[in-house]
Coordinates of C-alpha atoms and ligand atoms in Angstrom, one line a residue:
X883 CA 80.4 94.8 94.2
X884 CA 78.6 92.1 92.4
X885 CA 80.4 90.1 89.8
X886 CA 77.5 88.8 86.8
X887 CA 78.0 86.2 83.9
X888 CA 76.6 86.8 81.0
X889 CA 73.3 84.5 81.5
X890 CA 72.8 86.5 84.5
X891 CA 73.3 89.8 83.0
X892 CA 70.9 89.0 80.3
X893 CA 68.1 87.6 82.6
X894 CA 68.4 90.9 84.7
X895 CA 68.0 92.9 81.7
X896 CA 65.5 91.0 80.5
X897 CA 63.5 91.3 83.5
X898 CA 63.9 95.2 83.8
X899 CA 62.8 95.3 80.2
X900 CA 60.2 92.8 79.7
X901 CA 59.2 92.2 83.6
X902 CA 59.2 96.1 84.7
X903 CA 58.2 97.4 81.2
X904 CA 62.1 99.8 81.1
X905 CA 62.2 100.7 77.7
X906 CA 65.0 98.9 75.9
X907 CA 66.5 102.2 73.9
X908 CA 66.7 104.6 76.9
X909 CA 68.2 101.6 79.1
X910 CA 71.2 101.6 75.9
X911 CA 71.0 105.4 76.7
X912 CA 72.2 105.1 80.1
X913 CA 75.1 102.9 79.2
X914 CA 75.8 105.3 76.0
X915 CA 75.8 108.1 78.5
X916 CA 78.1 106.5 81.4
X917 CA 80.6 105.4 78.6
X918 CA 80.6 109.0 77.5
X919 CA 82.5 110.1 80.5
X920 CA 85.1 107.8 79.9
X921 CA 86.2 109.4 76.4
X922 CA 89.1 111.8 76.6
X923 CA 87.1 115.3 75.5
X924 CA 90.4 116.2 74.1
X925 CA 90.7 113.5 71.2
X926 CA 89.4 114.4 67.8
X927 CA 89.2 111.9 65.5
X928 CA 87.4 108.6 66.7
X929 CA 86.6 105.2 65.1
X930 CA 83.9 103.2 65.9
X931 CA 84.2 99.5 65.6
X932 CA 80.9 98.1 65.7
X933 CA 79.5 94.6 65.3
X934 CA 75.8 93.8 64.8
X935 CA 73.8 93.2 68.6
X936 CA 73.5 96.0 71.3
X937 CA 76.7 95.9 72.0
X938 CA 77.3 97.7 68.8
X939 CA 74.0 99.6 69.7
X940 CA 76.2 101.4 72.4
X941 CA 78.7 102.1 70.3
X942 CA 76.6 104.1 67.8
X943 CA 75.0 105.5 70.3
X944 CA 78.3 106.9 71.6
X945 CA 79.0 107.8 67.6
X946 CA 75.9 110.1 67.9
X947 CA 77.3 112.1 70.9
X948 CA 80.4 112.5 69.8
X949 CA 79.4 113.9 66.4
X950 CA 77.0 116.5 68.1
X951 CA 80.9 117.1 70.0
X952 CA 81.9 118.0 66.6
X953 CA 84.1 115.0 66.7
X954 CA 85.6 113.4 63.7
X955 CA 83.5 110.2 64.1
X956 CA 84.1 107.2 61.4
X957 CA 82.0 103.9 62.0
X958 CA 82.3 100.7 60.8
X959 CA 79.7 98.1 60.9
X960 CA 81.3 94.9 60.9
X961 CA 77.6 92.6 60.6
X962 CA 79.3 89.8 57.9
X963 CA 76.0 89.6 56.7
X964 CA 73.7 89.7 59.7
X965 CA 71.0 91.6 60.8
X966 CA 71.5 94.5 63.0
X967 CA 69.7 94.1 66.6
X968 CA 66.6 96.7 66.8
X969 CA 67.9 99.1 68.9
X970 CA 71.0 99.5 66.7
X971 CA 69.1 100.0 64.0
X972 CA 67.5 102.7 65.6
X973 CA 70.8 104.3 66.6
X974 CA 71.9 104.1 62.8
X975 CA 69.2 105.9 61.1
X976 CA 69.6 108.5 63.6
X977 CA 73.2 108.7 62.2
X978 CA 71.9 108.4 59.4
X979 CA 69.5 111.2 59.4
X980 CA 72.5 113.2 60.8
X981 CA 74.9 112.0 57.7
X982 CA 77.3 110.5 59.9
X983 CA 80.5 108.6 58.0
X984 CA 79.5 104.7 58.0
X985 CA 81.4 101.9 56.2
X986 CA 80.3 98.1 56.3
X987 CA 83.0 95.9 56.5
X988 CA 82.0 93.3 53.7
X989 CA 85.4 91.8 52.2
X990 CA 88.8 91.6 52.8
X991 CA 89.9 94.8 51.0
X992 CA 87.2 97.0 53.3
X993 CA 89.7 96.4 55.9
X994 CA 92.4 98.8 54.3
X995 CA 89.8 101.6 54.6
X996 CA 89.4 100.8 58.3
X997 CA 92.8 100.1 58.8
X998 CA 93.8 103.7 57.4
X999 CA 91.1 105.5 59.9
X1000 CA 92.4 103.3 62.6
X1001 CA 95.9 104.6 62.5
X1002 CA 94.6 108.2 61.7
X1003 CA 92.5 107.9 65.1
X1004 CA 93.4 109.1 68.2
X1005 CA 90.4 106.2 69.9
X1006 CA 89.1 103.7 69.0
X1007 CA 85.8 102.5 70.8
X1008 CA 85.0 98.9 70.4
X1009 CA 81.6 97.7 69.8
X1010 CA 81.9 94.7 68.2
X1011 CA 81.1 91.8 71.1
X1012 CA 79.8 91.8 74.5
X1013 CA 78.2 89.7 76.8
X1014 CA 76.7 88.3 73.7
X1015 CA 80.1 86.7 72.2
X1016 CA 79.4 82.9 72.6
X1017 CA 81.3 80.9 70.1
X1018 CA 84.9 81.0 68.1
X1019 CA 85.1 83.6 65.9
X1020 CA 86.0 83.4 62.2
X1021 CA 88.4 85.0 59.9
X1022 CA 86.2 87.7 59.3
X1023 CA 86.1 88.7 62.8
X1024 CA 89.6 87.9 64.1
X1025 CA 90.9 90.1 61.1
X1026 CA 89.4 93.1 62.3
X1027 CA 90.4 93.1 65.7
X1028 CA 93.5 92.4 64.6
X1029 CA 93.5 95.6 62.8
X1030 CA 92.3 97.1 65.9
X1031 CA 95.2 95.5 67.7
X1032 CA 97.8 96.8 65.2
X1033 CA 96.5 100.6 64.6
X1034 CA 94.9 101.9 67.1
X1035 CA 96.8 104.4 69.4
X1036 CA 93.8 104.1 72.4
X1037 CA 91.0 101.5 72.5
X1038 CA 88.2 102.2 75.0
X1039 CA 86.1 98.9 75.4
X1040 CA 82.5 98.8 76.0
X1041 CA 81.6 96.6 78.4
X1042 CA 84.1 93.9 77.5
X1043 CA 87.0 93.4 75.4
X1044 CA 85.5 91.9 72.2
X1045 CA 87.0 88.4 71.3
X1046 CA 86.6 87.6 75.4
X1047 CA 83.7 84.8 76.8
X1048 CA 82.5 87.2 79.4
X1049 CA 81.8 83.8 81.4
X1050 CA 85.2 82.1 81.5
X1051 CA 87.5 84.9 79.8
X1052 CA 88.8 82.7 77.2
X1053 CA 90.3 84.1 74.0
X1054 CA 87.6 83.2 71.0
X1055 CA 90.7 83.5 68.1
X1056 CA 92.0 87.2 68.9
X1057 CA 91.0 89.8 71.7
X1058 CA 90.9 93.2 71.2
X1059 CA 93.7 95.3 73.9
X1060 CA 92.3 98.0 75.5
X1061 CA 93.3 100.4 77.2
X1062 CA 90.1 100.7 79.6
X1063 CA 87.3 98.7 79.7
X1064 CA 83.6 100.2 80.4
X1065 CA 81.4 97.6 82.3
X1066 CA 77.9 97.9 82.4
X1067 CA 76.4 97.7 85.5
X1068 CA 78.6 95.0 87.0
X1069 CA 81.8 93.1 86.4
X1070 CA 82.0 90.8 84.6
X1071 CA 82.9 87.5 85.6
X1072 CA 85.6 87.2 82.8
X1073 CA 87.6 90.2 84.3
X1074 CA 88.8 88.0 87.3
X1075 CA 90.2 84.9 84.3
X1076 CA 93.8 84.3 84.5
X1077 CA 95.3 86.8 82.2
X1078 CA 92.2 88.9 81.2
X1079 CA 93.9 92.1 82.3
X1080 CA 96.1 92.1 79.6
X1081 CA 92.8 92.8 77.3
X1082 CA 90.8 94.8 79.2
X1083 CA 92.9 97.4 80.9
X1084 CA 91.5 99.2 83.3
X1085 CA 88.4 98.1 83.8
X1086 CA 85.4 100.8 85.8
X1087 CA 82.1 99.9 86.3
X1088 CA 79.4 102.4 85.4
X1089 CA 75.8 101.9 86.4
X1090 CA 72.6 101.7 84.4
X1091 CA 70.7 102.4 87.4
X1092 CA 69.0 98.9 87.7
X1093 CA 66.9 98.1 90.7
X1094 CA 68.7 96.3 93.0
X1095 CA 65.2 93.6 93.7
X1096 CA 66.0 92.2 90.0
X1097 CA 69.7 91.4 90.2
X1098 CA 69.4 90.3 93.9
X1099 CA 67.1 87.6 92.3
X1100 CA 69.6 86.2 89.8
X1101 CA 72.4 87.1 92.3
X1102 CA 75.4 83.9 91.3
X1103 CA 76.8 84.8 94.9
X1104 CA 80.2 86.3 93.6
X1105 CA 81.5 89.6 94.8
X1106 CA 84.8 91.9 94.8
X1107 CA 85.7 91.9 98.3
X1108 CA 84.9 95.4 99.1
X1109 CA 81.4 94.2 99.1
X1110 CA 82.2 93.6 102.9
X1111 CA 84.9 94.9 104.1
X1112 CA 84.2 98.2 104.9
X1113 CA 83.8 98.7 108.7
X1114 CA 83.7 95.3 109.3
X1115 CA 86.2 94.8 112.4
X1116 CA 84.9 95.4 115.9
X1117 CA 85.5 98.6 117.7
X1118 CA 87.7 98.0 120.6
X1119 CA 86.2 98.2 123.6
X1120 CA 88.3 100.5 126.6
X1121 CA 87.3 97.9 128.7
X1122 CA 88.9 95.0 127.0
X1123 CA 92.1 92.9 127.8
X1124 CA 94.5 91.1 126.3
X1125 CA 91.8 87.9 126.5
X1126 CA 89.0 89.6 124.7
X1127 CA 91.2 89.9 121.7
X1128 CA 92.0 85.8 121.8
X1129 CA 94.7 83.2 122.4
X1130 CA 96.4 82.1 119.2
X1131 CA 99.1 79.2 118.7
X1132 CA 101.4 80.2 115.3
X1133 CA 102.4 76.4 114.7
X1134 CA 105.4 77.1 112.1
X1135 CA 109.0 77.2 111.2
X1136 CA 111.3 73.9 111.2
X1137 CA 115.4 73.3 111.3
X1138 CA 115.2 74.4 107.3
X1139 CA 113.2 77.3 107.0
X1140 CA 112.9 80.1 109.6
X1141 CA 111.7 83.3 108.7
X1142 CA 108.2 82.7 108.0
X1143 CA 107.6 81.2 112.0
X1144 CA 108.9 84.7 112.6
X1145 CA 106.6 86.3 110.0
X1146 CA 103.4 84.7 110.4
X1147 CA 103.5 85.5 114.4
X1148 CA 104.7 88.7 114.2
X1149 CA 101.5 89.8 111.4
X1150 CA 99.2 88.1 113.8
X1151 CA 100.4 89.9 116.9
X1152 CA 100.5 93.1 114.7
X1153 CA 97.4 92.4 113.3
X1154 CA 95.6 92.8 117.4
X1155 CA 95.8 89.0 118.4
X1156 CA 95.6 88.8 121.9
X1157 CA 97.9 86.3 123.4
X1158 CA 100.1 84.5 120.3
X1159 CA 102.5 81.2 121.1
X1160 CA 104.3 80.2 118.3
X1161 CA 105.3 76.6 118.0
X1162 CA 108.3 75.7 116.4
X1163 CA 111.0 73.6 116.1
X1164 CA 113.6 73.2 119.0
X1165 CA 116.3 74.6 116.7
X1166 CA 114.5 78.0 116.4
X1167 CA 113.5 78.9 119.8
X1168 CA 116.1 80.7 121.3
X1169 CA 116.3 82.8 117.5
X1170 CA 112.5 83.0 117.9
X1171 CA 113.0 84.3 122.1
X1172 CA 115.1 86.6 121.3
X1173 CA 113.2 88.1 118.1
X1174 CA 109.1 88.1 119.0
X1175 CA 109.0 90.2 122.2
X1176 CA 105.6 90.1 122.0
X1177 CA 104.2 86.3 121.3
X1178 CA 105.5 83.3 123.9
X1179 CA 107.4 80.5 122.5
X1180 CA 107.8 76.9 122.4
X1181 CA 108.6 73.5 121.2
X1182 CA 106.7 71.4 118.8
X1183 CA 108.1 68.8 121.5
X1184 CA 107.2 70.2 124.3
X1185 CA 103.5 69.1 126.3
X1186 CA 102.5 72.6 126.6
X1187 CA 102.2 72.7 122.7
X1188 CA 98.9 70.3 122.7
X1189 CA 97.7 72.3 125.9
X1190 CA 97.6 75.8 123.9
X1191 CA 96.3 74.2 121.0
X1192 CA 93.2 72.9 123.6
X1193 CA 93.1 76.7 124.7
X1194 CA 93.4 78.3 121.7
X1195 CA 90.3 80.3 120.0
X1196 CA 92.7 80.1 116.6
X1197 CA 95.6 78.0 115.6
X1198 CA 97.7 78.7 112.2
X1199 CA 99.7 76.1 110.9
X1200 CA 102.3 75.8 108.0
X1201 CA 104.6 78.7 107.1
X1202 CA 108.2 77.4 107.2
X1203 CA 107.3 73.7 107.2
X1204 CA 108.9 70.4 106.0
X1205 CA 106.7 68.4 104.0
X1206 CA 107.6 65.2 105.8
X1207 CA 106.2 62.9 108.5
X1208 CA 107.0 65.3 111.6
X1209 CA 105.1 67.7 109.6
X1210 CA 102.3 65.4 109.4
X1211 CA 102.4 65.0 112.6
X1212 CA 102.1 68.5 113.6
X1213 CA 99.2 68.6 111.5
X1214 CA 97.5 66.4 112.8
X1215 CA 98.0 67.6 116.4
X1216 CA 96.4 70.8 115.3
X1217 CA 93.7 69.1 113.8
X1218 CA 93.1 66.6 116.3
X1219 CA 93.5 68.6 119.4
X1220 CA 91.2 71.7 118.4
X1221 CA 87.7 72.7 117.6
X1222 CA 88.5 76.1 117.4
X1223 CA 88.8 77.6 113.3
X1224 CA 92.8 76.3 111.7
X1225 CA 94.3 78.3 109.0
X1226 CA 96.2 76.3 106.9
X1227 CA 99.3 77.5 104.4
X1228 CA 102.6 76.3 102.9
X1229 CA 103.8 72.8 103.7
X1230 CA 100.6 72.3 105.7
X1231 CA 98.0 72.3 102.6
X1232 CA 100.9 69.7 101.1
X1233 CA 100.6 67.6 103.9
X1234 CA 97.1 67.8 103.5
X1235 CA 97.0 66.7 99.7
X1236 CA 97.6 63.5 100.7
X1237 CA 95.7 62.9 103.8
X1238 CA 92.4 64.9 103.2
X1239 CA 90.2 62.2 106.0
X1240 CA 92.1 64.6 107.9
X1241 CA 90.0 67.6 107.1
X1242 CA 86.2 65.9 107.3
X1243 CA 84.0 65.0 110.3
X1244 CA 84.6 68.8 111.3
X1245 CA 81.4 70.1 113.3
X1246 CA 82.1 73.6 111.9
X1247 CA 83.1 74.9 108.6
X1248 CA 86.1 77.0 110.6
X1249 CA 89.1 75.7 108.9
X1250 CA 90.7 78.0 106.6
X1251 CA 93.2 76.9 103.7
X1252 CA 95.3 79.3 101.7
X1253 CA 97.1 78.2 99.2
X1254 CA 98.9 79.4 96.1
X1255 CA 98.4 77.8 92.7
X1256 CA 101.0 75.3 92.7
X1257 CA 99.6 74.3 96.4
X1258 CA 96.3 74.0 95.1
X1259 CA 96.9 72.0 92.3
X1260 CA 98.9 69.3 94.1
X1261 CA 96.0 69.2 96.3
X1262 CA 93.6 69.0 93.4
X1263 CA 95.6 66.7 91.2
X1264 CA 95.5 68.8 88.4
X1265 CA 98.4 71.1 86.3
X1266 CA 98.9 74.8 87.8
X1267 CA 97.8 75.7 84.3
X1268 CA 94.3 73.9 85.2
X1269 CA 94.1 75.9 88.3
X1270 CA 94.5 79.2 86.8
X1271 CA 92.3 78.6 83.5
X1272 CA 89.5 78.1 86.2
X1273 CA 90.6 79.6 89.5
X1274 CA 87.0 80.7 90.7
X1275 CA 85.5 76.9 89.8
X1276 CA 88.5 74.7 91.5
X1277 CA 88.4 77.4 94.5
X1278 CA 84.5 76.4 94.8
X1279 CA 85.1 72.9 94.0
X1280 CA 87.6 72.2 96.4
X1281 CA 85.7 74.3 99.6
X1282 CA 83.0 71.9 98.8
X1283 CA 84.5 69.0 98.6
X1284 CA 86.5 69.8 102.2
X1285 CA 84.0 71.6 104.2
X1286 CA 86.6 74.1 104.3
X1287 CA 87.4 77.8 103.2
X1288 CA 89.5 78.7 100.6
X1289 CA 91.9 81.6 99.9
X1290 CA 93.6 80.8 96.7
X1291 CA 96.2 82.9 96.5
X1292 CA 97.5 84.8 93.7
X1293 CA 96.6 88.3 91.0
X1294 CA 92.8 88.6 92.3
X1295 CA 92.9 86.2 95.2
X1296 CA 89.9 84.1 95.3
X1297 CA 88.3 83.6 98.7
X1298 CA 85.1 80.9 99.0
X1299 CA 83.2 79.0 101.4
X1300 CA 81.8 77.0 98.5
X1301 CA 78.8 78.8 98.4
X1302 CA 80.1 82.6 98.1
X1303 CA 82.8 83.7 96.3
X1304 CA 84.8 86.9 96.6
X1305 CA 87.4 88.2 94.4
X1306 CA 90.0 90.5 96.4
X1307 CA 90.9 93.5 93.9
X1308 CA 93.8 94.8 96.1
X1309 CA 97.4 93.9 96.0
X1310 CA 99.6 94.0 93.1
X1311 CA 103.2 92.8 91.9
X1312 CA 105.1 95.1 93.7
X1313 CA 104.4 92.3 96.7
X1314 CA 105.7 89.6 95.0
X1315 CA 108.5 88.7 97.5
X1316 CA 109.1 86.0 99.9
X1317 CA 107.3 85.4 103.4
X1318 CA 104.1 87.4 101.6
X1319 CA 102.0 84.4 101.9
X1320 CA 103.5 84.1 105.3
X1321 CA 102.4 87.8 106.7
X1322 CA 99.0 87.4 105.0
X1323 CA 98.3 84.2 107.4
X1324 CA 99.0 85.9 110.3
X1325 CA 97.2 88.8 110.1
X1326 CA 93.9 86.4 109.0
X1327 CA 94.5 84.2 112.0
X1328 CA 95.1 87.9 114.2
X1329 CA 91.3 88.5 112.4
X1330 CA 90.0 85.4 113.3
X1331 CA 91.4 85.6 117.0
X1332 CA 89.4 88.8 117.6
X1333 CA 86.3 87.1 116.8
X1334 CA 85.7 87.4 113.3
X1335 CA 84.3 84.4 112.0
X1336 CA 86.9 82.9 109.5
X1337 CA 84.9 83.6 105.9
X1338 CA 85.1 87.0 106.6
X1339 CA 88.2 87.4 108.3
X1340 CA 89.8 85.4 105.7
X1341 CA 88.2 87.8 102.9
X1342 CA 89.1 91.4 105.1
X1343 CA 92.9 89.7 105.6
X1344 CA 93.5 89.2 102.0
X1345 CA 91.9 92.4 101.7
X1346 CA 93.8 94.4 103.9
X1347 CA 97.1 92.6 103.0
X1348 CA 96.8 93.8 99.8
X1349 CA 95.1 97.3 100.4
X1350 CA 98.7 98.2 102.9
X1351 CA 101.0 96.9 100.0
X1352 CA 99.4 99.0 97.3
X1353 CA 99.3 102.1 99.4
X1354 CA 103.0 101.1 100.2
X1355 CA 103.8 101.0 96.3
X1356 CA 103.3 104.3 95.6
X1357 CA 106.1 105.7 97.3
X1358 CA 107.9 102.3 97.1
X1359 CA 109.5 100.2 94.4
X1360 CA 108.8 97.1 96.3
X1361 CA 107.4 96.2 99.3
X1362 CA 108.2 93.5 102.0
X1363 CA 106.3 91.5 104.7
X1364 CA 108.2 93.5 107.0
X1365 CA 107.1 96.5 105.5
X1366 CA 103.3 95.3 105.4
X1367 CA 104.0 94.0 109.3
X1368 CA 105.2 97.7 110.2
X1369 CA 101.8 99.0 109.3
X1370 CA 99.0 96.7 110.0
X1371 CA 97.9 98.4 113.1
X1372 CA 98.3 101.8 111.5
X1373 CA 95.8 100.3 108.6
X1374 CA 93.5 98.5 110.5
X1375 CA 92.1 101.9 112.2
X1376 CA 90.4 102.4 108.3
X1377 CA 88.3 99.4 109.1
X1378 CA 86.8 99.4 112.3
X1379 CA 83.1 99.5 112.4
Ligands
NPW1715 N1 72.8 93.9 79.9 C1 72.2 95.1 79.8 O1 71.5 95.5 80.7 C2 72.5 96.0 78.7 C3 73.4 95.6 77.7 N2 73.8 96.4 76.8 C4 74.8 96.0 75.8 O2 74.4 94.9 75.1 C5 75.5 94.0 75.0 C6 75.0 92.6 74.7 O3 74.3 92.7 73.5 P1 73.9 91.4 72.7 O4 73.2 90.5 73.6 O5 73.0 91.9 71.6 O6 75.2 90.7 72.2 P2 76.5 91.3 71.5 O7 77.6 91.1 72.6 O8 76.3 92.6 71.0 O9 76.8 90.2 70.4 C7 76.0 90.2 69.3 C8 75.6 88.9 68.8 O10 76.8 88.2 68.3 C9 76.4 86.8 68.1 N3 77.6 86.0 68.2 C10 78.1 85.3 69.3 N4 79.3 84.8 69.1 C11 79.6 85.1 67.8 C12 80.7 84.8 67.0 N5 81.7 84.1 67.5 N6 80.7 85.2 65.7 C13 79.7 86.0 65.3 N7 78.6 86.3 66.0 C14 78.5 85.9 67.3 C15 75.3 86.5 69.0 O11 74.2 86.2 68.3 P3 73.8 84.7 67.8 O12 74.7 84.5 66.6 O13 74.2 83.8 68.9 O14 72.4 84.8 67.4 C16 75.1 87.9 69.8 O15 73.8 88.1 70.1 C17 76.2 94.2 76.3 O16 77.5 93.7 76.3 C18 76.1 95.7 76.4 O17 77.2 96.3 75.7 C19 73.4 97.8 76.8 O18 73.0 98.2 75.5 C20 72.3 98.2 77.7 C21 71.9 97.4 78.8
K1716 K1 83.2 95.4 73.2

């Protein structure tokens, strides 16, 4: 699904509105209506927090259909002075006419009044700020979310949080904390900040029924993953053989660490790679002969490891690396031996940080890096706090800047080519144990050795990485790589084409 800022969201609308003449109230309507569903028909009494634009519109809207419910319904209009936008107006003389209960929060002793209905509530909807929050909010403001924040039993959120930038999901003073989060349309691009689900709950997306012309035209080329990944891997031909399905070289492991050469080549073997070598260090491969049944084995030594790399249609490099000069080395043996697409993790993308010449000149945009935030800020330069204030902007930057494609790992993985973005929704932090990162670059390189092209293998990976673990979770309390490896093939059937 697509993912909007709130320039593009308003340019949409305003098309549909002004462009294809959709009236402005019965457009409100439809979001009034689709945010209906999403109130418990059980809870009584209800308090409407509502600011001044058409975010508030929805609100009172949503006040008028609940009072025909023979709800308890008590608004507050919290305008500090400003105008209400047309079509709330509309809404509240309707109300009016209906002698609904409205309160205008003026001064600082009107919040005692909506602090006592607050508590008495059983919901809360919050219509104060949408897409339309733009600036740092004042006392005024961050008082009465704060009430919101300290009375309320259930806060349903239309569209987004208010206090949140829908563009960069920064906190303008205080946030509101809801429970679930209605989004109009789309989601918005603040949903996917570091941290933002701690405001927004669970967040759905409910449609106002837009035509699909006008937002493909201001269409910012950012998408939850799901957008492609259904039925996206090749049937398997009867016909085919272990060389249809690709040769692929696991370059990984070292004296120090040696479970994630096992890991990554075992995923990728799961995952339907054809032929897998791994490549590792002398040390580990009689361990490694006598655990992979399936893949071939050698030395990062040896003369045949060059050869492979030459005949490989995929190489992975990284898990279990050393970040010192024989790494380097290895690396640049991958690089410099192979046209075929690289996937890059661990001590690999560290290497890399300080020899990036080594990633340019490539004739195709086929190498893949997938790193986690304290990767991708040594390779950046900047703090890991920089990376996850703007994850989706220093994934894009950074793709650009390398010709490459990057995964950057973490809650809502972001994967980019530097032109598209997608945001995987899957996975969760029941995962959150070692050799993860490992397992996920093996079953991408398994992808890519199948003949996926690498965007898109790289996007179904981290997709299907984190779709096995969260099926896992529910009957687990945590799962493993191994656990995730034991499944793969068992998963994978869900998305053949
Ligand atoms: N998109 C769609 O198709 C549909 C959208 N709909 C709904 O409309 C919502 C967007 O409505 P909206 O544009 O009227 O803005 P909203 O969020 O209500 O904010 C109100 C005003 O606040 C102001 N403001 C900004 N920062 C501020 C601050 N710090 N402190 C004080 N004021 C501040 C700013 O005005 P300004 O001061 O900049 O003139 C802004 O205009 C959207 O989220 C959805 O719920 C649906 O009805 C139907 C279809
Ligand atoms: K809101």
């Amino acid at each position: 699904m697509k993912i909007v800022t709130p320039d593009a969201m308003r340019k949409i609308e305003d098309e549909y509105i002004n462009g294809y003449g959709m009236d402005s109230f019965a457009l409100m309507e439809t979001a009034v209506i689709s945010i209906m569903k999403h109130v418990n028909i059980k809870d009584r009494n209800i308090v409407v927090v509502c600011g001044f634009g058409n975010n508030a519109g929805d609100a009172l809207g949503v006040a008028r259909h609940l009072i025909v419910l023979h709800k308890i319904v008590k608004i507050f209009i919290c305008s500090n002075g400003r105008e209400l936008s047309r079509d709330c107006i509309k809404n509240m003389n309707i109300l009016y006419k209906m002698n609904a209960s409205i309160e205008f929060i003026r001064k600082t002793e009107d919040l005692n009044s909506l602090n006592k209905s607050i508590s008495e509530s059983d919901v809360v909807i919050d219509g104060l700020f949408g897409t339309g929050l733009s600036r740092q909010l004042d006392t005024y403001y961050t008082d009465i979310i704060k009430s919101i924040n300290t009375y309320s039993k259930y806060v349903l959120s239309i569209d987004i949080p208010s206090g949140m930038n829908g563009e960069n999901g920064y906190i303008m003073g205080e946030c509101v904390k809801a429970n679930k989060t209605v989004a109009l349309q789309f989601y918005k691009k603040c949903f996917f900040c570091d941290k933002a689900k701690n405001y927004t709950g669970d967040v759905v997306v409910e449609s106002l029924g837009i035509p699909k012309e006008i937002s493909e035209k201001y269409d910012e080329k950012v998408y939850t993953s799901d957008e492609i990944t259904d039925k996206i891997l090749p049937k398997r031909n009867k016909y085919s053989h272990k060389g249809t399905f690709g040769r692929t070289t696991i370059a990984a492991g070292s004296e120090k660490y040696t479970g994630a050469a096992y890991i990554a080549a075992q995923a990728a073997v799961k995952t339907g790679a054809g032929l897998v070598t791994l490549a590792t260090s002398k040390e580990q491969v009689p361990i490694m002969q006598s655990k992979l049944a399936e893949a071939m084995i050698c030395d990062y030594e040896d003369k045949y490891f060059v050869e492979i790399i030459k005949k490989s249609n995929v190489v992975a490099c990284g898990p279990g690396l050393d970040s010192n000069d024989s790494s380097l080395k290895i690396v640049e043996e991958v690089i410099t031996n192979s046209e075929c697409p690289i996937v890059f993790d661990a001590d690999a993308i560290n290497v890399l940080s300080a020899h990036k010449e080594l990633l340019f000149g490539r004739k195709e945009k086929n190498i893949v890096l997938t790193p986690h935030p304290g990767e991708m800020a040594r390779f950046c330069g900047c703090s890991i706090e920089d990376v996850n204030n703007k994850r989706i902007e220093i994934a894009k930057n950074t793709a650009i800047e390398t010709n490459c494609i990057i995964v950057l790992k973490g809650y809502n993985t972001v994967i980019t080519d530097g032109e598209k973005i997608f945001i995987n929704t899957t996975g969760s932090s029941a995962m959150a144990s070692g050799g993860m990162g490992d397992c996920l670059t093996g079953i991408v390189t398994g992808l890519i050795s199948q003949g996926l092209d690498p965007f898109k293998a790289s996007v179904l990976g981290v997709y299907i990485h984190g779709f096995i673990g969260d099926s896992l979770s529910k009957q687990m309390y945590s799962v493993t790589a191994t656990d995730i490896i034991n499944k793969i093939s068992l998963y994978l059937k869900e998305f053949e084409s």
